[in-house]
Every structure is written in C-alpha cells, then in structure tokens.
Short mmCIF file of C-alpha atoms and ligand atoms in Angstrom, two decimals:
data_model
loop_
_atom_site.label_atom_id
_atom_site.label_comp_id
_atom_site.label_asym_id
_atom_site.label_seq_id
_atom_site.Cartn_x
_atom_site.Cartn_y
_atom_site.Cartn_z
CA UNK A 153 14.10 25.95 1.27
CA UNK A 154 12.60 23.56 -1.32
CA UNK A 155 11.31 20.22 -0.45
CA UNK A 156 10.32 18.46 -3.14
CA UNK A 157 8.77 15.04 -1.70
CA UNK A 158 7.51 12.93 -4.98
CA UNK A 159 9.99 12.95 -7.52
CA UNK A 160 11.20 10.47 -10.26
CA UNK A 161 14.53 10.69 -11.38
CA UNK A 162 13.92 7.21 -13.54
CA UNK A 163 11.07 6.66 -15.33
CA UNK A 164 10.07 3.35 -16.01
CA UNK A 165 6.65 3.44 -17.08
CA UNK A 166 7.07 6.01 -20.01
CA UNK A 167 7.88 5.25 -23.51
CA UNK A 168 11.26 5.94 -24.86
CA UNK A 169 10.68 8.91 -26.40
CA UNK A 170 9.39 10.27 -22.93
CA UNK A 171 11.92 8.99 -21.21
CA UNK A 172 14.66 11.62 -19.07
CA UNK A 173 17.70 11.28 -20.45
CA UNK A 174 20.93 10.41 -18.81
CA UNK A 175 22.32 14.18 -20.15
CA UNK A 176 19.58 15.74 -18.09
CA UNK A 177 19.10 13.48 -15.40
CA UNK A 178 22.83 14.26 -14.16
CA UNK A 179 21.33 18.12 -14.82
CA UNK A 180 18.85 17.43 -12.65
CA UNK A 181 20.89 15.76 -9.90
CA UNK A 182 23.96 18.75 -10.14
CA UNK A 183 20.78 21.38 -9.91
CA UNK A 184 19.24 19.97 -6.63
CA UNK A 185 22.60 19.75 -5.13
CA UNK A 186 23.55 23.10 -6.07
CA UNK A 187 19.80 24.82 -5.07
CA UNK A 188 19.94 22.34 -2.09
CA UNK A 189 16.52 21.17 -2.83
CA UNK A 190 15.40 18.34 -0.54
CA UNK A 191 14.19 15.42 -2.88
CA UNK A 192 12.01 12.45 -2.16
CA UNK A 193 12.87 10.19 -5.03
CA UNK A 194 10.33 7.71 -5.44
CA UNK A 195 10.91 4.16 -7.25
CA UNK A 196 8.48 2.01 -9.13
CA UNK A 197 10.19 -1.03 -8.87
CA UNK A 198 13.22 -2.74 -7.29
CA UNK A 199 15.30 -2.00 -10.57
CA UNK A 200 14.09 1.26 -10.14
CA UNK A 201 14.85 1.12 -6.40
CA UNK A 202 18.55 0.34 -7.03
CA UNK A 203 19.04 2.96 -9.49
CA UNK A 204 17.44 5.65 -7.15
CA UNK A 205 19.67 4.52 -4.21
CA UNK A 206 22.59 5.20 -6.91
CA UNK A 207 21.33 8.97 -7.58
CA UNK A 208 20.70 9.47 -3.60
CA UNK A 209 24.63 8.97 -3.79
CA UNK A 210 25.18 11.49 -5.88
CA UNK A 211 23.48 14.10 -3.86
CA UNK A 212 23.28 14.29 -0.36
CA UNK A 213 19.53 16.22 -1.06
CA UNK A 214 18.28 13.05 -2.46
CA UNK A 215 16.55 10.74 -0.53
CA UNK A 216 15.20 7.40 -1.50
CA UNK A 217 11.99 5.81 -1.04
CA UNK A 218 11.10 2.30 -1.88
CA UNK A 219 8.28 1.39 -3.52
CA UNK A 220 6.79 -1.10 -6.14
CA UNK A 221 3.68 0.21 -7.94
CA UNK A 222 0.53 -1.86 -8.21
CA UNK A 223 1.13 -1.99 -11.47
CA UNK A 224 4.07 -4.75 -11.46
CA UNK A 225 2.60 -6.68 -8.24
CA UNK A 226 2.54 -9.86 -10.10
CA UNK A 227 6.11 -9.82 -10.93
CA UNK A 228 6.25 -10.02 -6.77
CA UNK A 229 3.85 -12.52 -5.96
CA UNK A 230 6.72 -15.19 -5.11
CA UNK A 231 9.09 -12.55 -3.68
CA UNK A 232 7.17 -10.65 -1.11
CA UNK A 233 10.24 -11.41 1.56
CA UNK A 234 12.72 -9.56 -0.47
CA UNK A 235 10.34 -7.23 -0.52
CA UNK A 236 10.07 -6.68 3.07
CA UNK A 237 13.97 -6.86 4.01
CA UNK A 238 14.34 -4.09 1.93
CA UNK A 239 11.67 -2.13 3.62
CA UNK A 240 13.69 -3.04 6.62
CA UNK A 241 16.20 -0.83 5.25
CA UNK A 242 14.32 2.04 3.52
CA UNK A 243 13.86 5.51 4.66
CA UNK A 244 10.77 6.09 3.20
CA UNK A 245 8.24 3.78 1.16
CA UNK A 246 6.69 4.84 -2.17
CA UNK A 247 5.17 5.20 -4.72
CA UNK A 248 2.90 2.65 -3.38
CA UNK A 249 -0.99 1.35 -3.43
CA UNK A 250 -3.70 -0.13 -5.41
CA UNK A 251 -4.91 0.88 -9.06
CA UNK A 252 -7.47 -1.34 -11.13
CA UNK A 253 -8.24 1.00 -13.96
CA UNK A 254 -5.16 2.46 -14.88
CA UNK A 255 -2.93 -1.28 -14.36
CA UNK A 256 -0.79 -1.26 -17.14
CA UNK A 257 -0.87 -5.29 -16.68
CA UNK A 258 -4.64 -6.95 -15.46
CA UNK A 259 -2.89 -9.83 -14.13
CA UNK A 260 -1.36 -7.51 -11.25
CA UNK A 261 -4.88 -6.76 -9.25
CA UNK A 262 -5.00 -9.94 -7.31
CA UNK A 263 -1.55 -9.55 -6.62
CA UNK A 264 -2.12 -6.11 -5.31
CA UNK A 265 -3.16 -6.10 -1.96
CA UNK A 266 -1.10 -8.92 -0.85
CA UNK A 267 2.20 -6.47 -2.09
CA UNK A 268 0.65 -3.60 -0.41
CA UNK A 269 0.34 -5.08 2.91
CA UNK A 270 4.07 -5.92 3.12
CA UNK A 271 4.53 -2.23 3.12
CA UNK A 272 1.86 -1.37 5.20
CA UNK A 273 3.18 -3.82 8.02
CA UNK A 274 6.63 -1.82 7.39
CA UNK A 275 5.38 1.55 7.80
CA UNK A 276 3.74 0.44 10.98
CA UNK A 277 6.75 -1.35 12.26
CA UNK A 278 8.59 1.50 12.10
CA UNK A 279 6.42 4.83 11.46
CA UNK A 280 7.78 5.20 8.06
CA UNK A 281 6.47 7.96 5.67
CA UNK A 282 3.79 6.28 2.48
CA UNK A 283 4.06 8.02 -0.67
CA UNK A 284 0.67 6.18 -1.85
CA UNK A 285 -0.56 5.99 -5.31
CA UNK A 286 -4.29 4.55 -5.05
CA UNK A 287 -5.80 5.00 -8.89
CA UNK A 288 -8.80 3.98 -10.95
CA UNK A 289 -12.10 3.42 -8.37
CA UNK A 290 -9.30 2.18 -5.69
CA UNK A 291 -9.01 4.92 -3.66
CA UNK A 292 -11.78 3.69 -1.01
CA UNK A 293 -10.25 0.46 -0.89
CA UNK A 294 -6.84 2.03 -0.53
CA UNK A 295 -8.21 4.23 2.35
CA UNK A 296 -9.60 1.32 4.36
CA UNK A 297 -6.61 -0.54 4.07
CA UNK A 298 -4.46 2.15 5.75
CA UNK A 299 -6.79 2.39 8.86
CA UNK A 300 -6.72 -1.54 8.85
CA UNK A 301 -3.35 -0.62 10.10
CA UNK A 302 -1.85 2.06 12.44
CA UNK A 303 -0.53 4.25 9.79
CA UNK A 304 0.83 7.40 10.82
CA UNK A 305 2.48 9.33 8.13
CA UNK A 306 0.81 8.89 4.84
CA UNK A 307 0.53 11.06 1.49
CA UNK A 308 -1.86 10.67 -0.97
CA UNK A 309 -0.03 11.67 -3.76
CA UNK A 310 -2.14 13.28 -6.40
CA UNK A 311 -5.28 12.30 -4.56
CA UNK A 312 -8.11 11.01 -7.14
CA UNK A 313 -10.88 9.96 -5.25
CA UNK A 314 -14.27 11.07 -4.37
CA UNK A 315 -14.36 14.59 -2.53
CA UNK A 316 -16.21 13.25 -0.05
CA UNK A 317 -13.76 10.80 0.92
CA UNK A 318 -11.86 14.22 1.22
CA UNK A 319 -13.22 14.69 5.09
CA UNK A 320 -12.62 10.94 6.41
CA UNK A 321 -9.14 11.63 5.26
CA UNK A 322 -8.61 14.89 6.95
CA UNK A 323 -9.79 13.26 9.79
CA UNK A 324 -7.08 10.63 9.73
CA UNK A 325 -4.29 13.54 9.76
CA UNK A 326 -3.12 11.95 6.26
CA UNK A 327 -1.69 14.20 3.91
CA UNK A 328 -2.31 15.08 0.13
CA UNK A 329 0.63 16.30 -2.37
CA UNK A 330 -0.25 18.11 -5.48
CA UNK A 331 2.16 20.04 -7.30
CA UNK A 332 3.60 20.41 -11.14
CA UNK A 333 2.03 17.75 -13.39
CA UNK A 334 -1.17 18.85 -11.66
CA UNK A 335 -0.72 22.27 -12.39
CA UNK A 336 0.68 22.00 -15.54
CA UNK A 337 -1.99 19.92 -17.03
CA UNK A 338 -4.79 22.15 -16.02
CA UNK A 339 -7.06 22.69 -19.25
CA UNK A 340 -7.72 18.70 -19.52
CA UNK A 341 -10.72 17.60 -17.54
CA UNK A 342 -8.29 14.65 -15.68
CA UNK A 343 -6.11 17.45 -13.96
CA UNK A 344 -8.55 20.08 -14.16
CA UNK A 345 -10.56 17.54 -11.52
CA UNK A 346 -7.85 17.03 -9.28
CA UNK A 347 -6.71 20.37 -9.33
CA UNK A 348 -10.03 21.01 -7.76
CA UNK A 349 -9.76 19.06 -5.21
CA UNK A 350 -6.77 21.15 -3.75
CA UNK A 351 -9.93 23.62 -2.92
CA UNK A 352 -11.37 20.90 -0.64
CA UNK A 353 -7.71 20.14 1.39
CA UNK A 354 -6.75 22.49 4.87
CA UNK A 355 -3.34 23.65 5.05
CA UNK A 356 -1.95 22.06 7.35
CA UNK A 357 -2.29 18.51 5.26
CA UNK A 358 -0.72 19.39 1.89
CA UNK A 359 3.05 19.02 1.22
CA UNK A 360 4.32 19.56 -2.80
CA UNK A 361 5.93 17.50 -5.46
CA UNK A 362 7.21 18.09 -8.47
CA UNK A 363 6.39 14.27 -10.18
CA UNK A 364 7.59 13.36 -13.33
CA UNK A 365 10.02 16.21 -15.49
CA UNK A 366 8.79 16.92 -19.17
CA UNK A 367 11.04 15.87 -21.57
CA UNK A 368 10.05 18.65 -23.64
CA UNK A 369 10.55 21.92 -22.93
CA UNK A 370 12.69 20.02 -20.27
CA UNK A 371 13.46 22.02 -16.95
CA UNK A 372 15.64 21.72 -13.91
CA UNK A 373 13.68 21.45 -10.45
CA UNK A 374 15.26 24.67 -9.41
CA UNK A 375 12.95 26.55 -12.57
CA UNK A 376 10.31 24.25 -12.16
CA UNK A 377 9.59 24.77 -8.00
CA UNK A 378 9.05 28.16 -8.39
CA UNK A 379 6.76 28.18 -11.03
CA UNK A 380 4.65 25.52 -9.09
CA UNK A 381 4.65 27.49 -5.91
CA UNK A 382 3.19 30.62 -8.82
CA UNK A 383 0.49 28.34 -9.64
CA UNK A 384 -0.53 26.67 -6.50
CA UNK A 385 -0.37 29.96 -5.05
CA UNK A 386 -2.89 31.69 -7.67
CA UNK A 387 -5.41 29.00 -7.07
CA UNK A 388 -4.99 29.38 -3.53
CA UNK A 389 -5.35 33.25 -3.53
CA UNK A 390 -2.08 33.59 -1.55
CA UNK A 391 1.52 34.49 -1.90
CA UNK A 392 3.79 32.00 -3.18
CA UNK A 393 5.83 32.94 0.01
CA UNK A 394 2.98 31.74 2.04
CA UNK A 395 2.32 28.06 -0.25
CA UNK A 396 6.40 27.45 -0.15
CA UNK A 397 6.10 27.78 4.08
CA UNK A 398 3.00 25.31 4.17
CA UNK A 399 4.59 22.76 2.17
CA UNK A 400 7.61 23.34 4.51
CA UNK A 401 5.99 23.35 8.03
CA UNK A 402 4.10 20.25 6.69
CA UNK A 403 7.36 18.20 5.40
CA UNK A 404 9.20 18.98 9.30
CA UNK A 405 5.48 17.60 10.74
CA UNK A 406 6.54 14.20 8.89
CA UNK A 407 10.10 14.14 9.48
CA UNK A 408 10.85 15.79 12.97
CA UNK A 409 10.17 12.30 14.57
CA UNK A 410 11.71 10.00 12.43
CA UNK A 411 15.23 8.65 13.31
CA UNK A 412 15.99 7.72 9.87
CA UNK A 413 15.50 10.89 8.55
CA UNK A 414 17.89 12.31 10.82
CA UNK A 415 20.37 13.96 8.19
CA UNK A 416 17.20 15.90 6.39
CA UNK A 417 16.08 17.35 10.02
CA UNK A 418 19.51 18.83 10.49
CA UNK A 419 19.08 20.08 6.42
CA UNK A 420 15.09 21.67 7.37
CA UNK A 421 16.66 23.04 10.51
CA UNK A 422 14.65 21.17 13.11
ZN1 ZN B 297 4.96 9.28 -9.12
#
C-alpha cells in the first residue's frame, strides 16, 4: 500500500501559471481514492487548512494536517489562539517550522518562533505527528526547539541542514521524508545536496512523500509513487519492493499509537 505523508493538494505559494488546477486536482483526489493511497495533505495556511479539510471529504485516503508556514507568521501574530483551537482539533500538524533565507516576507522571522511554539505545545499535548519545514540556516534552531519540548513524532521533511546535525537527529528517533521533488530535481546542485543526504539516514527513520505535483508533464500520485519508489530505490541499491516496505513499517511506527489516527490504522492494517 502507498502512503504518501507530505502532499499538497493546494498550492498557495506558487505562481499562477504553476498552480494545480481544479481539472486535475479532482484527478488527483478520484486517483488516490481509487489506488487507495493514504495521503497526508499538508496546508500552508488556515485558508489553505479549510480547503484541505474540504478535499479530506472527498476521499476517505486523505488526511489533513494543519499547519501555517513560517513564511506567513506575521499574518498570525495577533491570532495565535485561533491558532491553537484548531490544533485542538487537527490530526496531524504541518507543514510547519522556521525559515530565514527562503521567507517569502522578512517581516515574518520575529513572528516565527512565537507561531511555532503554539504547535509545538500541541504536538506535546497530545503526541501529534510534525510535518516540519525548517529552511535557510534554521535548521539548528529548528532542532533545538523540538527538544525544548517533548516531541515525539516528528518529520523533517526534505531535511536541509548540516550532515552532521544528521546523527543528533537520529538520536532523537525523528524522522526524515524525501521523495519526488527530491528525486526529480536531481541534476541541480539544491536537490542534488539533499538527495545526498538520504545516504547519511538509517532505515528505520525515513517515511516518503510525494510534495508538490508538476503542472507540466502533470501526473496522478498513482504514476508518480512508483516512479519515486524506482528512484529512491536505485540510490539506495535495493528493490523498490524493499524502499515501498520501509516507508510503510515507518508510517505504522507513527500512527499505531495515535487515537486520532484511528481510521488510517484500520486502512495500514495495524
Ligand atoms: Zn510541502
């Protein structure tokens, strides 16, 4: 079975042109019903949010996270208790974290933190999984926040930092996800880094994700999964077989204790 856990069925933070359509967004949502692919869908936002909540209706596969990237903390300086009622009543929380280089908006990094904890607190509270997106020189920080905490169940999604950091982490039992965009953007130096860093990650730590779905040469999760499992698997020097069962005994690891993940332990058979 496919788990994809970091997926965005909206995308706010691309341009137009890149942006799914509604055409192949319902495409998408029919195909991971039909391949009955288990789907983290990550927000950005609580527009975003709202929306995603709408497509986890549509599909009893989809589940949604809540999350507000770093990015647009400013716009929640003055509404960090909305912010945490709705954590109250999310499954899962991301995308998530702290990124100074990459802020589409400077006026967001003081506001950072101060959003960040409010989801930290709520993953503690109740041992919810972190889809985290630490970016641009943040990582450490990121890292030290967590373990300010008692964080159980977090993923670094696309982890950037240092590969030394790469051992602390480990030793935290956090996990890493790495999956399509990585793959597919091997070639430039960006991806070509963090595809390296895969190397550097033990099995038992790394789950899969598919990301963001190219507009062109657009492609439904069902054709894109399998390719990803292809690639991850080449790099690894195993069978695809064997990268698809990692990613799967990792994703029941996260989920077998969690009682509001209850319907997706029935769907992983645990
Ligand atoms: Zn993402």
């Amino acid at each position: 079975m496919y788990v994809d856990t970091h997926l965005h069925l909206h995308e706010p933070w691309l341009s137009d042109k890149e942006r799914i359509t509604e055409a192949n967004r319902q495409k998408v949502i029919a195909d991971i019903t039909q391949n009955k692919i288990v789907t983290w869908a990550q927000s950005c936002d609580i527009p975003s949010y709202e929306k995603t909540l709408m497509y986890s209706k549509q599909s009893e596969y989809i589940f949604p996270s809540f999350g507000i990237l770093p990015w647009y903390a400013q716009e929640y300086a003055d509404r960090l208790d909305e912010v945490a009622e709705l954590c109250e009543d999310a499954v899962m929380l991301g995308e998530i974290g702290l990124d100074e280089k990459y802020a589409r908006n400077k006026a967001s990094v003081p506001h950072q933190r101060p959003l960040f904890e409010v989801f930290l607190k709520a993953s503690e509270k109740h041992n919810l999984i972190m889809n985290l997106h630490f970016r641009g020189g943040l990582e450490r920080e990121g890292f030290e926040c967590l373990k300010s905490y008692d964080i159980k169940k977090a993923i670094f999604h696309s982890y950037s930092g240092s590969p030394d950091m790469i051992k602390e982490i480990n030793d935290q039992g956090y996990y890493y996800s790495y999956g399509a965009a990585n793959f597919e953007g091997r070639g430039n130096p960006r991806e070509e880094r963090l595809t390296e860093r895969l190397q550097l990650i033990p099995d038992d730590l790394l789950v899969l994700e598919i990301d963001v779905l190219q507009k062109s040469n657009f492609q439904v999760p069902s054709e894109v999964f399998p390719k990803m499992l292809r690639a991850v698997a080449e790099f690894k020097n195993i069978a695809p077989e064997e990268v698809e069962a990692i990613n799967h005994k990792n994703v029941c690891k996260l989920v077998e204790n969690d009682p509001k993940l209850k319907h997706m332990k029935q769907m992983l058979k645990i």
